[in-house]
CSV table of N, CA, C and O and ligand atoms in Angstrom, one decimal:
chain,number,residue,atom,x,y,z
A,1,UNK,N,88.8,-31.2,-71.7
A,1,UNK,CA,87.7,-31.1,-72.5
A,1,UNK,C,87.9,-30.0,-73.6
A,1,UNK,O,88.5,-29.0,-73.2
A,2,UNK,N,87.7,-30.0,-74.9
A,2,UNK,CA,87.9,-29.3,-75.8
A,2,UNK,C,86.9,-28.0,-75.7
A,2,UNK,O,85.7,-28.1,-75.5
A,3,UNK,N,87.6,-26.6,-75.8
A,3,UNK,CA,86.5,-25.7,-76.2
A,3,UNK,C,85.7,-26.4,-77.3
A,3,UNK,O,86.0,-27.4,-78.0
A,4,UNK,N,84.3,-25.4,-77.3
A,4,UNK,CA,83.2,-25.3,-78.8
A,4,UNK,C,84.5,-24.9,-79.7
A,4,UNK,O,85.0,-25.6,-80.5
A,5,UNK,N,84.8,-23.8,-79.4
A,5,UNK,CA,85.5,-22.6,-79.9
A,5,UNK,C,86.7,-23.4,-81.0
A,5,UNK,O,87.2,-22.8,-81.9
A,6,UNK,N,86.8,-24.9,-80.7
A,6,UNK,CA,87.8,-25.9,-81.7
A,6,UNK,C,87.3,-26.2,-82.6
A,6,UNK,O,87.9,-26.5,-83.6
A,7,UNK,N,86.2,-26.2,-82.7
A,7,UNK,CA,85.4,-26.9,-83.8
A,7,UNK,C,86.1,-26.2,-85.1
A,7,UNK,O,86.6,-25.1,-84.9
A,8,UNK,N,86.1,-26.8,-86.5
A,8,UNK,CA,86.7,-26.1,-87.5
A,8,UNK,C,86.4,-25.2,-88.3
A,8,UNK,O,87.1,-24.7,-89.2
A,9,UNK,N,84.9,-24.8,-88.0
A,9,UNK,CA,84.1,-24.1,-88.7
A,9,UNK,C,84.7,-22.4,-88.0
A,9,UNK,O,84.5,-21.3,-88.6
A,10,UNK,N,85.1,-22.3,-87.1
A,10,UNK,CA,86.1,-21.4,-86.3
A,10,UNK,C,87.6,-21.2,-86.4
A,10,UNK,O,88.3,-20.5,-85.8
A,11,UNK,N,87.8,-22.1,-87.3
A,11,UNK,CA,89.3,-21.5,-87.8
A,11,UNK,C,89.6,-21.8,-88.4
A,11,UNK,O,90.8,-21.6,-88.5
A,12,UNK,N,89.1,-22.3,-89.4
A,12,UNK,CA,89.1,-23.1,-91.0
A,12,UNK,C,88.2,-22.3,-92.3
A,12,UNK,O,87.3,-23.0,-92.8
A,13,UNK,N,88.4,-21.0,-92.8
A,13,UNK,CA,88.1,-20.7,-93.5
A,13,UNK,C,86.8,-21.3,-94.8
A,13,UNK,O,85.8,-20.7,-95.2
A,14,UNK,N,87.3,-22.3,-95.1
A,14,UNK,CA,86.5,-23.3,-95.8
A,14,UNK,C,85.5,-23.8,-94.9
A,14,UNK,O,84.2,-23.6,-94.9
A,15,UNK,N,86.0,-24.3,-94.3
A,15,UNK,CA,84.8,-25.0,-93.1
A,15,UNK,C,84.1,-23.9,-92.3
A,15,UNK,O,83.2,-24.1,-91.5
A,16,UNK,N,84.4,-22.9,-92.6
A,16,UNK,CA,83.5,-21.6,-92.0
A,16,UNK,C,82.1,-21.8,-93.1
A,16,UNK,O,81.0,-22.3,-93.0
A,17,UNK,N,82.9,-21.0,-94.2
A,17,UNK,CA,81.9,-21.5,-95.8
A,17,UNK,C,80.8,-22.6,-95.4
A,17,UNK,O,79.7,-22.5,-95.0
A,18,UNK,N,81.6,-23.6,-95.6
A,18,UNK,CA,80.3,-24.8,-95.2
A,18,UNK,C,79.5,-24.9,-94.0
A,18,UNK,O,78.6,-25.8,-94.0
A,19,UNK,N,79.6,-24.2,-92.9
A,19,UNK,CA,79.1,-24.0,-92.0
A,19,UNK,C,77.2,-23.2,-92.4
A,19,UNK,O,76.0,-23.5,-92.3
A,20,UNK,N,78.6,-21.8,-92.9
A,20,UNK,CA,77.0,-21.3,-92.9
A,20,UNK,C,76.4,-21.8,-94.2
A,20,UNK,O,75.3,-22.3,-94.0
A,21,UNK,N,76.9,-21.9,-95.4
A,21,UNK,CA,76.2,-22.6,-96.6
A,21,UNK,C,75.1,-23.6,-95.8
A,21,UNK,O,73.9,-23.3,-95.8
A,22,UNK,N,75.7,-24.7,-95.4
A,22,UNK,CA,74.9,-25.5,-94.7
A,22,UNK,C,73.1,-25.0,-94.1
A,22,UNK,O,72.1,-25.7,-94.2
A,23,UNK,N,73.3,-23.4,-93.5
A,23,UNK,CA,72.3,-23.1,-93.0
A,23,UNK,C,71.5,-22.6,-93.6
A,23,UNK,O,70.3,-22.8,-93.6
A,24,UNK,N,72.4,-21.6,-94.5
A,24,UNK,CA,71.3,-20.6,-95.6
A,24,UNK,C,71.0,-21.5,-97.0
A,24,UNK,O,70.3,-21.1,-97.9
A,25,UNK,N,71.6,-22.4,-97.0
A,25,UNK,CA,71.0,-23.0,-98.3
A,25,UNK,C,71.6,-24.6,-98.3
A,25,UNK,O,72.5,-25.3,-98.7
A,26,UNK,N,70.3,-24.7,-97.5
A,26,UNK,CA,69.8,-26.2,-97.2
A,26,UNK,C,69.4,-27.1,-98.4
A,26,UNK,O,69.4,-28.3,-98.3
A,27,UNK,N,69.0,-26.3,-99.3
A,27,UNK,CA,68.9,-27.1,-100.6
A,27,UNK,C,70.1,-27.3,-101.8
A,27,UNK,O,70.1,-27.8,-102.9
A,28,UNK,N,71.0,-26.8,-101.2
A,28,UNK,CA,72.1,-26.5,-102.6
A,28,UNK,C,72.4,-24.8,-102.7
A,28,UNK,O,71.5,-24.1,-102.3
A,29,UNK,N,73.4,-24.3,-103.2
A,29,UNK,CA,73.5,-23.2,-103.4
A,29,UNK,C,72.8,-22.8,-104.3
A,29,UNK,O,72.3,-23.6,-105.1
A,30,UNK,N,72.5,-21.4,-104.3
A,30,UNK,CA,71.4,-20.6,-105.0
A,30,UNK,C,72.0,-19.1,-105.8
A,30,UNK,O,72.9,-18.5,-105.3
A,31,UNK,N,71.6,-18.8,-106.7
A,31,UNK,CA,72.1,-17.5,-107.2
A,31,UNK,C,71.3,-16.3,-106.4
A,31,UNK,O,70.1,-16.2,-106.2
A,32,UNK,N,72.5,-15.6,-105.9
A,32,UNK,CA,71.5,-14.1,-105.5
A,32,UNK,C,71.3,-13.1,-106.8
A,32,UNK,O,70.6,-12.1,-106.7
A,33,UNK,N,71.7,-13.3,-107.4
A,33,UNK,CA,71.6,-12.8,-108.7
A,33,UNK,C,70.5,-12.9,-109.7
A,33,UNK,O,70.1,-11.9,-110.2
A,34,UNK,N,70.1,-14.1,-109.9
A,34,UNK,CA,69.1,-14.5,-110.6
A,34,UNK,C,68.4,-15.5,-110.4
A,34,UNK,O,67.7,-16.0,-111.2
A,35,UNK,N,68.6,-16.1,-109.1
A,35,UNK,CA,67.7,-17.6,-108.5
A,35,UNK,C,68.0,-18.4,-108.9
A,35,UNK,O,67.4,-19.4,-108.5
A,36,UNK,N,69.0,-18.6,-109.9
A,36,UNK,CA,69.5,-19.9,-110.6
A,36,UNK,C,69.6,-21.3,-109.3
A,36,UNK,O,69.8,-20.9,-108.2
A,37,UNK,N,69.5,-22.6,-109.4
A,37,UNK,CA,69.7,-23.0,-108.5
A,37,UNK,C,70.9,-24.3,-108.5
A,37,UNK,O,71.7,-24.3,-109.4
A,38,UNK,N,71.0,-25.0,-107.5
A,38,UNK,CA,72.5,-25.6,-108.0
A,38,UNK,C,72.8,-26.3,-109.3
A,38,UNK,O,73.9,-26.0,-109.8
A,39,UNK,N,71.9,-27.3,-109.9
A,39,UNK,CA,72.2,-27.3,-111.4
A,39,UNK,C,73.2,-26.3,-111.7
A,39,UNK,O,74.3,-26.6,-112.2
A,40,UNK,N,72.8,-25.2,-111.6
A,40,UNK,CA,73.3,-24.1,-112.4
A,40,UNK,C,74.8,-23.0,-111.7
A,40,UNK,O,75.3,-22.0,-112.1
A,41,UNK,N,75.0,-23.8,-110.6
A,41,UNK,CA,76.0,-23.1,-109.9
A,41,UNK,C,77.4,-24.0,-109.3
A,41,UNK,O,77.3,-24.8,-108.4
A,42,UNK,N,78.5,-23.7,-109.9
A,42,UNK,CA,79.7,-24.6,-109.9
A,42,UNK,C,80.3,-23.9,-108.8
A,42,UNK,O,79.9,-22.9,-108.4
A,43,UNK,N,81.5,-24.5,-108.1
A,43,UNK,CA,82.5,-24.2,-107.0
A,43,UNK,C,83.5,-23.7,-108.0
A,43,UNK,O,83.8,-24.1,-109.1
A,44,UNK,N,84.1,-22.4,-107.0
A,44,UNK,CA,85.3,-21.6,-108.1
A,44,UNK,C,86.8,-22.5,-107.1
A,44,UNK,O,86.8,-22.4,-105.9
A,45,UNK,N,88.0,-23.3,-108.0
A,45,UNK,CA,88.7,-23.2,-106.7
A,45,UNK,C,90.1,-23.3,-107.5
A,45,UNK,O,90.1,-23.7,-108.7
A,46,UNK,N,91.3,-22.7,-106.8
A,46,UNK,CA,92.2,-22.0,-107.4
A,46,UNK,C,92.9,-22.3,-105.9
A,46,UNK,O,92.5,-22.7,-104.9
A,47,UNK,N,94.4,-22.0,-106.5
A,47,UNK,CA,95.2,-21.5,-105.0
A,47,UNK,C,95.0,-20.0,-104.8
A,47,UNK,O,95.0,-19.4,-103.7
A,48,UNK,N,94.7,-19.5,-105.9
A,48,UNK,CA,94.1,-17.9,-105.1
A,48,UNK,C,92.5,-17.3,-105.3
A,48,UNK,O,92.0,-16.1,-105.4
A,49,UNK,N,92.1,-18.4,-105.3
A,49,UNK,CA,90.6,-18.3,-105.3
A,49,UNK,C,90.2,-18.2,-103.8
A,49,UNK,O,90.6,-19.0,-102.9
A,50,UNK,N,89.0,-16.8,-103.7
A,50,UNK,CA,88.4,-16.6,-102.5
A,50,UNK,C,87.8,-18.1,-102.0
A,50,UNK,O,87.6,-19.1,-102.7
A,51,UNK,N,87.6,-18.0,-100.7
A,51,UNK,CA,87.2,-19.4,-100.1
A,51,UNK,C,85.7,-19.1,-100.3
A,51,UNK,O,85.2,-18.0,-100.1
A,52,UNK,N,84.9,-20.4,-100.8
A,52,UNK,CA,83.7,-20.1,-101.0
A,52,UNK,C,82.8,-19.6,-102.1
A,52,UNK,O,81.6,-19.6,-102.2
A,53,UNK,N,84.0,-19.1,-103.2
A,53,UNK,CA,83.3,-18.8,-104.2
A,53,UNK,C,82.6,-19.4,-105.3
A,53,UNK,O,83.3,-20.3,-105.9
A,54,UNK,N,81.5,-19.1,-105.9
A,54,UNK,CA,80.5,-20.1,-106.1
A,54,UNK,C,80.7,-19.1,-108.0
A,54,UNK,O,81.0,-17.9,-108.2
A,55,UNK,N,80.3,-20.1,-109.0
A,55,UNK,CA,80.1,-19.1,-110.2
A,55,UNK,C,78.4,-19.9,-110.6
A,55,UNK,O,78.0,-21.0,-110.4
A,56,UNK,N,77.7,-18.7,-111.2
A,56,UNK,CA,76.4,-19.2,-111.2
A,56,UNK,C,76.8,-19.6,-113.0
A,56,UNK,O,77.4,-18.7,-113.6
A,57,UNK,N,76.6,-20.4,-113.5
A,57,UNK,CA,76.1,-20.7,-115.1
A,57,UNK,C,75.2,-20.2,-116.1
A,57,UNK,O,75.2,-20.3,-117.3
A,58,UNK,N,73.9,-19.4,-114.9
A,58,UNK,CA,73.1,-19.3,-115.9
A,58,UNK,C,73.3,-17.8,-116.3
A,58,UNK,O,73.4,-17.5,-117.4
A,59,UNK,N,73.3,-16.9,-115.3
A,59,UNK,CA,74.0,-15.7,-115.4
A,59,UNK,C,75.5,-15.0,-115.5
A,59,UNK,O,75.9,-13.8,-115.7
A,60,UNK,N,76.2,-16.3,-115.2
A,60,UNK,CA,77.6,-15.7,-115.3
A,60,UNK,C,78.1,-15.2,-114.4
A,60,UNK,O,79.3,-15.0,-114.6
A,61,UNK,N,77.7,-14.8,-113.1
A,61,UNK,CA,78.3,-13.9,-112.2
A,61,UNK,C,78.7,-15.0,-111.2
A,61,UNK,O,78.1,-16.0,-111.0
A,62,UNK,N,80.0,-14.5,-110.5
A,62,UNK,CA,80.5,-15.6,-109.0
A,62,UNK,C,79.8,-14.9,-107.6
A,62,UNK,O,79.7,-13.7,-107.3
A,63,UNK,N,79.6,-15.8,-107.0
A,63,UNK,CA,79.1,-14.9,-105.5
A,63,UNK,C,79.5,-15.8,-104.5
A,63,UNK,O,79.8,-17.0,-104.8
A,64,UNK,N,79.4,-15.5,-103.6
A,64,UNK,CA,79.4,-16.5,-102.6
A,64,UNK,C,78.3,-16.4,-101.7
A,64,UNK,O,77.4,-15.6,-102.0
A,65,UNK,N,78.5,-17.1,-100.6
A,65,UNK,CA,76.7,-17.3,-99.5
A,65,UNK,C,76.8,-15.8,-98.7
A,65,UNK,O,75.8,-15.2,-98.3
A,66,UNK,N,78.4,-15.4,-98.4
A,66,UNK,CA,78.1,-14.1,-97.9
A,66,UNK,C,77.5,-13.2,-98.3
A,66,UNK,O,77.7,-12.1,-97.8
A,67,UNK,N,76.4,-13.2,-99.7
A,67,UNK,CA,75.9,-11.7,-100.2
A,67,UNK,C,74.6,-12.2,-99.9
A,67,UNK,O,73.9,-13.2,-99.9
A,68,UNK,N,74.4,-10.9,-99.7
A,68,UNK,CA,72.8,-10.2,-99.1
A,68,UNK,C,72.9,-11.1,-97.3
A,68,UNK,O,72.0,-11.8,-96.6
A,69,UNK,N,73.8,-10.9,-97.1
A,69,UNK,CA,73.7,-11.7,-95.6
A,69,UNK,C,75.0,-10.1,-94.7
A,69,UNK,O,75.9,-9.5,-95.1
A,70,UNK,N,74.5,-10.1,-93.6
A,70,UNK,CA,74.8,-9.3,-92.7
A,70,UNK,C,76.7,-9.4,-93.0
A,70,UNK,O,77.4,-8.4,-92.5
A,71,UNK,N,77.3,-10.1,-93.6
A,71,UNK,CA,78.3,-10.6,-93.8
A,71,UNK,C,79.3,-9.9,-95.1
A,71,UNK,O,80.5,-9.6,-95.2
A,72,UNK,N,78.5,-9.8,-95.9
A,72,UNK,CA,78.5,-9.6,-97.4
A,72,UNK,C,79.8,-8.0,-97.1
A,72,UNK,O,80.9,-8.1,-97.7
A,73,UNK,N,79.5,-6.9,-96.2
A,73,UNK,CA,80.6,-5.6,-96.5
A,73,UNK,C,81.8,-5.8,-95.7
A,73,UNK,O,82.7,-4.9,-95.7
A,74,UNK,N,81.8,-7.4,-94.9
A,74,UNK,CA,83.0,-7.3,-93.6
A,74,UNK,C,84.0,-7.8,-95.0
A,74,UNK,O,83.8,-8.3,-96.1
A,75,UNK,N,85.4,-7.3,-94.2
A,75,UNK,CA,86.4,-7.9,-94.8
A,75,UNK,C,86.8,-9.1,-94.1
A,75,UNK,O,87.4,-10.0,-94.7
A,76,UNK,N,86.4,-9.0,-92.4
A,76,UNK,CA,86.7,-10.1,-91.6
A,76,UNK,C,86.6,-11.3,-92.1
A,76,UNK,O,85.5,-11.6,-92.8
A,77,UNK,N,87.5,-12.3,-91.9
A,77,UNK,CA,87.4,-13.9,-92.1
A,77,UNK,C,86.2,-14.2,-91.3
A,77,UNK,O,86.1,-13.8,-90.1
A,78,UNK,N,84.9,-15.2,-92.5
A,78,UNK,CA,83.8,-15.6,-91.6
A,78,UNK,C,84.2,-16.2,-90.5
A,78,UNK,O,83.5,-16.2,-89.5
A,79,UNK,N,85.4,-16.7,-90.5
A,79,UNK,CA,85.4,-17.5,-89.5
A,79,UNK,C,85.5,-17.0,-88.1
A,79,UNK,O,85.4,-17.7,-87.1
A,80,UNK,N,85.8,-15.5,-88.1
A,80,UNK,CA,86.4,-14.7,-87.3
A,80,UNK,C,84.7,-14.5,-86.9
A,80,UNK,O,84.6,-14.7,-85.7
A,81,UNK,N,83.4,-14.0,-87.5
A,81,UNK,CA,82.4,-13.2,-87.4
A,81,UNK,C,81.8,-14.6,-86.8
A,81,UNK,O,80.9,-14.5,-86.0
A,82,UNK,N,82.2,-16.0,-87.0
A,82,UNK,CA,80.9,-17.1,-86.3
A,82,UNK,C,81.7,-17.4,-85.3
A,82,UNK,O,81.3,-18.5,-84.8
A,83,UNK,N,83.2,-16.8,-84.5
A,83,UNK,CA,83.4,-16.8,-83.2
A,83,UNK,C,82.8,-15.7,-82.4
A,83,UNK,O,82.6,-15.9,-81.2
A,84,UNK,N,82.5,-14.5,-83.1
A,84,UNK,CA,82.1,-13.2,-82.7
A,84,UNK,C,80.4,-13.5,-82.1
A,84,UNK,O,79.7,-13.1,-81.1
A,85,UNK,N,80.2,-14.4,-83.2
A,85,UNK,CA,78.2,-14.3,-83.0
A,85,UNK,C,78.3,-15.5,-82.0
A,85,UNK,O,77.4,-15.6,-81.1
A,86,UNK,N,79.4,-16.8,-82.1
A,86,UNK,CA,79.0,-17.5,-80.8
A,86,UNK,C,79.3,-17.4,-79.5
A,86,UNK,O,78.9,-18.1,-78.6
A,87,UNK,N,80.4,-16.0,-79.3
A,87,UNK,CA,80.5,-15.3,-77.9
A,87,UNK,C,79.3,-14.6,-77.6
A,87,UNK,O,78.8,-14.5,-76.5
A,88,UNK,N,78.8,-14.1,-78.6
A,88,UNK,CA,77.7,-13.0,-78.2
A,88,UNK,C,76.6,-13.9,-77.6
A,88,UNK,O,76.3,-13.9,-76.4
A,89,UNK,N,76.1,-14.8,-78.6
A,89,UNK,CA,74.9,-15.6,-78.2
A,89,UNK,C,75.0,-16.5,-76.3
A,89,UNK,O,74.1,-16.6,-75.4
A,90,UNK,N,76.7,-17.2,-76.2
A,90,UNK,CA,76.7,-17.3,-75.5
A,90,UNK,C,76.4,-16.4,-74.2
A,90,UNK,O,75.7,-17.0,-73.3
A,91,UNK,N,76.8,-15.3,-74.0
A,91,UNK,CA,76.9,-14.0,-73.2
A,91,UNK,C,75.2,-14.1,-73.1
A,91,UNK,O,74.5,-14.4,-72.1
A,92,UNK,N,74.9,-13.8,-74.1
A,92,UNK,CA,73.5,-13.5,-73.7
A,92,UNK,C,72.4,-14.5,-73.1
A,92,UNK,O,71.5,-14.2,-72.4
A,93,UNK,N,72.7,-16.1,-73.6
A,93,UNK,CA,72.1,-16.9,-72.6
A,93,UNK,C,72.8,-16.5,-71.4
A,93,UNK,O,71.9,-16.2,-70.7
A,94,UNK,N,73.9,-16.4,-70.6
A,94,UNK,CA,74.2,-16.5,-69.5
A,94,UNK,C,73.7,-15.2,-68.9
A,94,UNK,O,73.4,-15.3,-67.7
A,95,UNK,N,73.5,-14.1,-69.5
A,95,UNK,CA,72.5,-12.5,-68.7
A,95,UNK,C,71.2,-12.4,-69.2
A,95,UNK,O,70.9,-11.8,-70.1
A,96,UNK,N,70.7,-13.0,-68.6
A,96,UNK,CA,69.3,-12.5,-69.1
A,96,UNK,C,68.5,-11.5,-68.2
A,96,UNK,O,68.4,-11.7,-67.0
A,97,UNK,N,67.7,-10.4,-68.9
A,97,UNK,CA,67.7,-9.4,-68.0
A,97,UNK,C,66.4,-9.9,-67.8
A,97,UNK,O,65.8,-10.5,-68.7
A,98,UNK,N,65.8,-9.6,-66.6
A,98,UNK,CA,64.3,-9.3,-66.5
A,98,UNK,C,63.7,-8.7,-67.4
A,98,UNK,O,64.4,-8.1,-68.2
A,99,UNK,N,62.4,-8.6,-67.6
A,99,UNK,CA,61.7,-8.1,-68.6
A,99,UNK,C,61.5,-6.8,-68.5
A,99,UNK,O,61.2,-6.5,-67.3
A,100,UNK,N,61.4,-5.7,-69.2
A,100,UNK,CA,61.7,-4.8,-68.7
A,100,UNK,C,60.3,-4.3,-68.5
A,100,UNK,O,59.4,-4.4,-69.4
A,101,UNK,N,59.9,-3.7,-67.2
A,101,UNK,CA,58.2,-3.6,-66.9
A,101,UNK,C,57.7,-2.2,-68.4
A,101,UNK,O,58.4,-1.3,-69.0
A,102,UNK,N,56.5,-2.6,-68.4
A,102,UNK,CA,55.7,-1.6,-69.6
A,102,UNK,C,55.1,-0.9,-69.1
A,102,UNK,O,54.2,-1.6,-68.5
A,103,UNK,N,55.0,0.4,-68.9
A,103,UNK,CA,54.2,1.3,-67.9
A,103,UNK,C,54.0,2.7,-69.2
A,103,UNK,O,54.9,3.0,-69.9
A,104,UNK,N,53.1,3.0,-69.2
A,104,UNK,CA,52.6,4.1,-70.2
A,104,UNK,C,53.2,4.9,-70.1
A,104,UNK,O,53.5,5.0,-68.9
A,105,UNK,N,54.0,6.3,-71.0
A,105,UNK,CA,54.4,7.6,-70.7
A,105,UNK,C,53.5,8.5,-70.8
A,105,UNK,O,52.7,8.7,-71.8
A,106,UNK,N,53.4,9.4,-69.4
A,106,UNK,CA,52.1,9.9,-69.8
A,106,UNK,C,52.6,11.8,-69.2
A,106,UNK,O,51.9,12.6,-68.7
A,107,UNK,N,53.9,11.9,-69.5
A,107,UNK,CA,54.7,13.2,-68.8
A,107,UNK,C,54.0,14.2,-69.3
A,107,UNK,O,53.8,15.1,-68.6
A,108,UNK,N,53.3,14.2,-70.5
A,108,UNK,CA,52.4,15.0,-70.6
A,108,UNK,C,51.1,15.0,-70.5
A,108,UNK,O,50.6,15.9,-71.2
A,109,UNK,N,50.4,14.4,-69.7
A,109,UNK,CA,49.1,14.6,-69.5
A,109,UNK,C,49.2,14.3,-67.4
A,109,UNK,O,48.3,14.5,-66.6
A,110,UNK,N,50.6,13.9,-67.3
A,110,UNK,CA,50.2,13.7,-65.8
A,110,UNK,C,51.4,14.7,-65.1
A,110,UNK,O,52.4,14.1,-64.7
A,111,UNK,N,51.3,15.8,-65.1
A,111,UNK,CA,52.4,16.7,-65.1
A,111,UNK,C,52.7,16.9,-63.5
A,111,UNK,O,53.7,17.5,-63.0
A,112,UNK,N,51.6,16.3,-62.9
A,112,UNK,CA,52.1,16.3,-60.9
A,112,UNK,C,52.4,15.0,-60.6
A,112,UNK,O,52.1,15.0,-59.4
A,113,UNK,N,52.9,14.0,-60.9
A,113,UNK,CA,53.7,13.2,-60.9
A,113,UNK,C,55.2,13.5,-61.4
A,113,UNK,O,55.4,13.5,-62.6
A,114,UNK,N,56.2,13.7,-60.5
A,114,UNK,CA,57.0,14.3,-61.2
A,114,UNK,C,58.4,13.4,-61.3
A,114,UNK,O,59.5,13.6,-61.7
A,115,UNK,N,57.9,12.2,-60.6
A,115,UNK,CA,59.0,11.0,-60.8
A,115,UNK,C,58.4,9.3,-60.9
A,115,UNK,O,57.9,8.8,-59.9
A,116,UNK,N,58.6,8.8,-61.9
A,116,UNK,CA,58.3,7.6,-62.2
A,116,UNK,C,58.9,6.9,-61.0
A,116,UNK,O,60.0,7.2,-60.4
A,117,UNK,N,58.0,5.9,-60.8
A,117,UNK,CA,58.1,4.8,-59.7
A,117,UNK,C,59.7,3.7,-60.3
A,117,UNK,O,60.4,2.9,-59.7
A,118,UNK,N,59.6,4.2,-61.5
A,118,UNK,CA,60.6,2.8,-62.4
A,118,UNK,C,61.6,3.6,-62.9
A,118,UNK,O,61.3,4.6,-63.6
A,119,UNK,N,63.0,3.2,-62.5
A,119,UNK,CA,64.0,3.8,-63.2
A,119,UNK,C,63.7,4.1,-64.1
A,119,UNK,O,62.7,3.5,-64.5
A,120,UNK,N,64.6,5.1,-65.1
A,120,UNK,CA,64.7,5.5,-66.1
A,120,UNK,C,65.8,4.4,-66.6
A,120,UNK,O,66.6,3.7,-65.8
A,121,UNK,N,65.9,4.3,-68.1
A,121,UNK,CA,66.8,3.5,-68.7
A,121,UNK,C,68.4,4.1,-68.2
A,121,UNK,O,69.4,3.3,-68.1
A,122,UNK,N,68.6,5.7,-67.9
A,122,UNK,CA,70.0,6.5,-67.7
A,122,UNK,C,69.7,6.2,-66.5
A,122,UNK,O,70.9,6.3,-66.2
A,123,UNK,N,69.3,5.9,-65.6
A,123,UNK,CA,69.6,6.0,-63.8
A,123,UNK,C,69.8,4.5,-63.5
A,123,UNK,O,70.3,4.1,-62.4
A,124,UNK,N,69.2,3.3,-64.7
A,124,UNK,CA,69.5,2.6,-64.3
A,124,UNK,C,71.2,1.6,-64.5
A,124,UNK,O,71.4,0.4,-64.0
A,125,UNK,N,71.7,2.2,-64.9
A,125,UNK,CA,73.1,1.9,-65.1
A,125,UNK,C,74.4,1.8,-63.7
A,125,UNK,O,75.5,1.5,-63.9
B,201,ZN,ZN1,72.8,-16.4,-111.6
């Protein structure tokens, strides 16, 4: 059985691109720049053209889907950050913690109580 982990959007630079494009701009690519919308935004491609880069027409400037996205200051290959976020997410459906109970802090108004019934976040480790 093949890992997820094969799929090409994980090790295919381009196909990373279309991955997320696909999600953040479900209508066509968009200018972060000036809202221009795909009408107005061409694919840059080169043999040494970044993967993904988009040039807007109406303002001139190239961007790609990584700006204004959590993504935009890594140097990391996306393709490297959507193995990273689908280990994480994985991980985290498989631990799920109990909810952590809600009980009031009240150390200052209840000062003869001198130990909470509920661990502390440090004792509970
Ligand atoms: Zn623009």
């Amino acid at each position: 059985m093949a890992s997820v982990l094969s799929a090409p959007h994980f090790h295919n630079e381009d196909a990373a691109y279309e991955f997320v494009e696909a999600r953040l701009w479900p209508n066509g690519p968009t200018c972060p720049h000036c809202g221009a919308t795909k009408e107005h935004v061409g694919r840059l491609k080169g043999k040494t053209t970044r993967a993904g880069l988009r040039k807007c027409y109406a303002c001139r400037k190239p961007f790609t889907v990584k700006i204004g996205t959590v993504f935009e200051a890594s140097h990391a290959p996306l393709r490297i950050w959507l193995q990273a976020i689908h280990l994480i997410l994985l991980q985290q459906e498989g631990h799920q913690h109990p909810p952590t109970p809600a009980y009031p802090r009240r150390r200052d108004e209840d000062r003869m109580v001198s130990r909470s019934p509920y661990p502390r976040d440090d004792e509970d480790r």
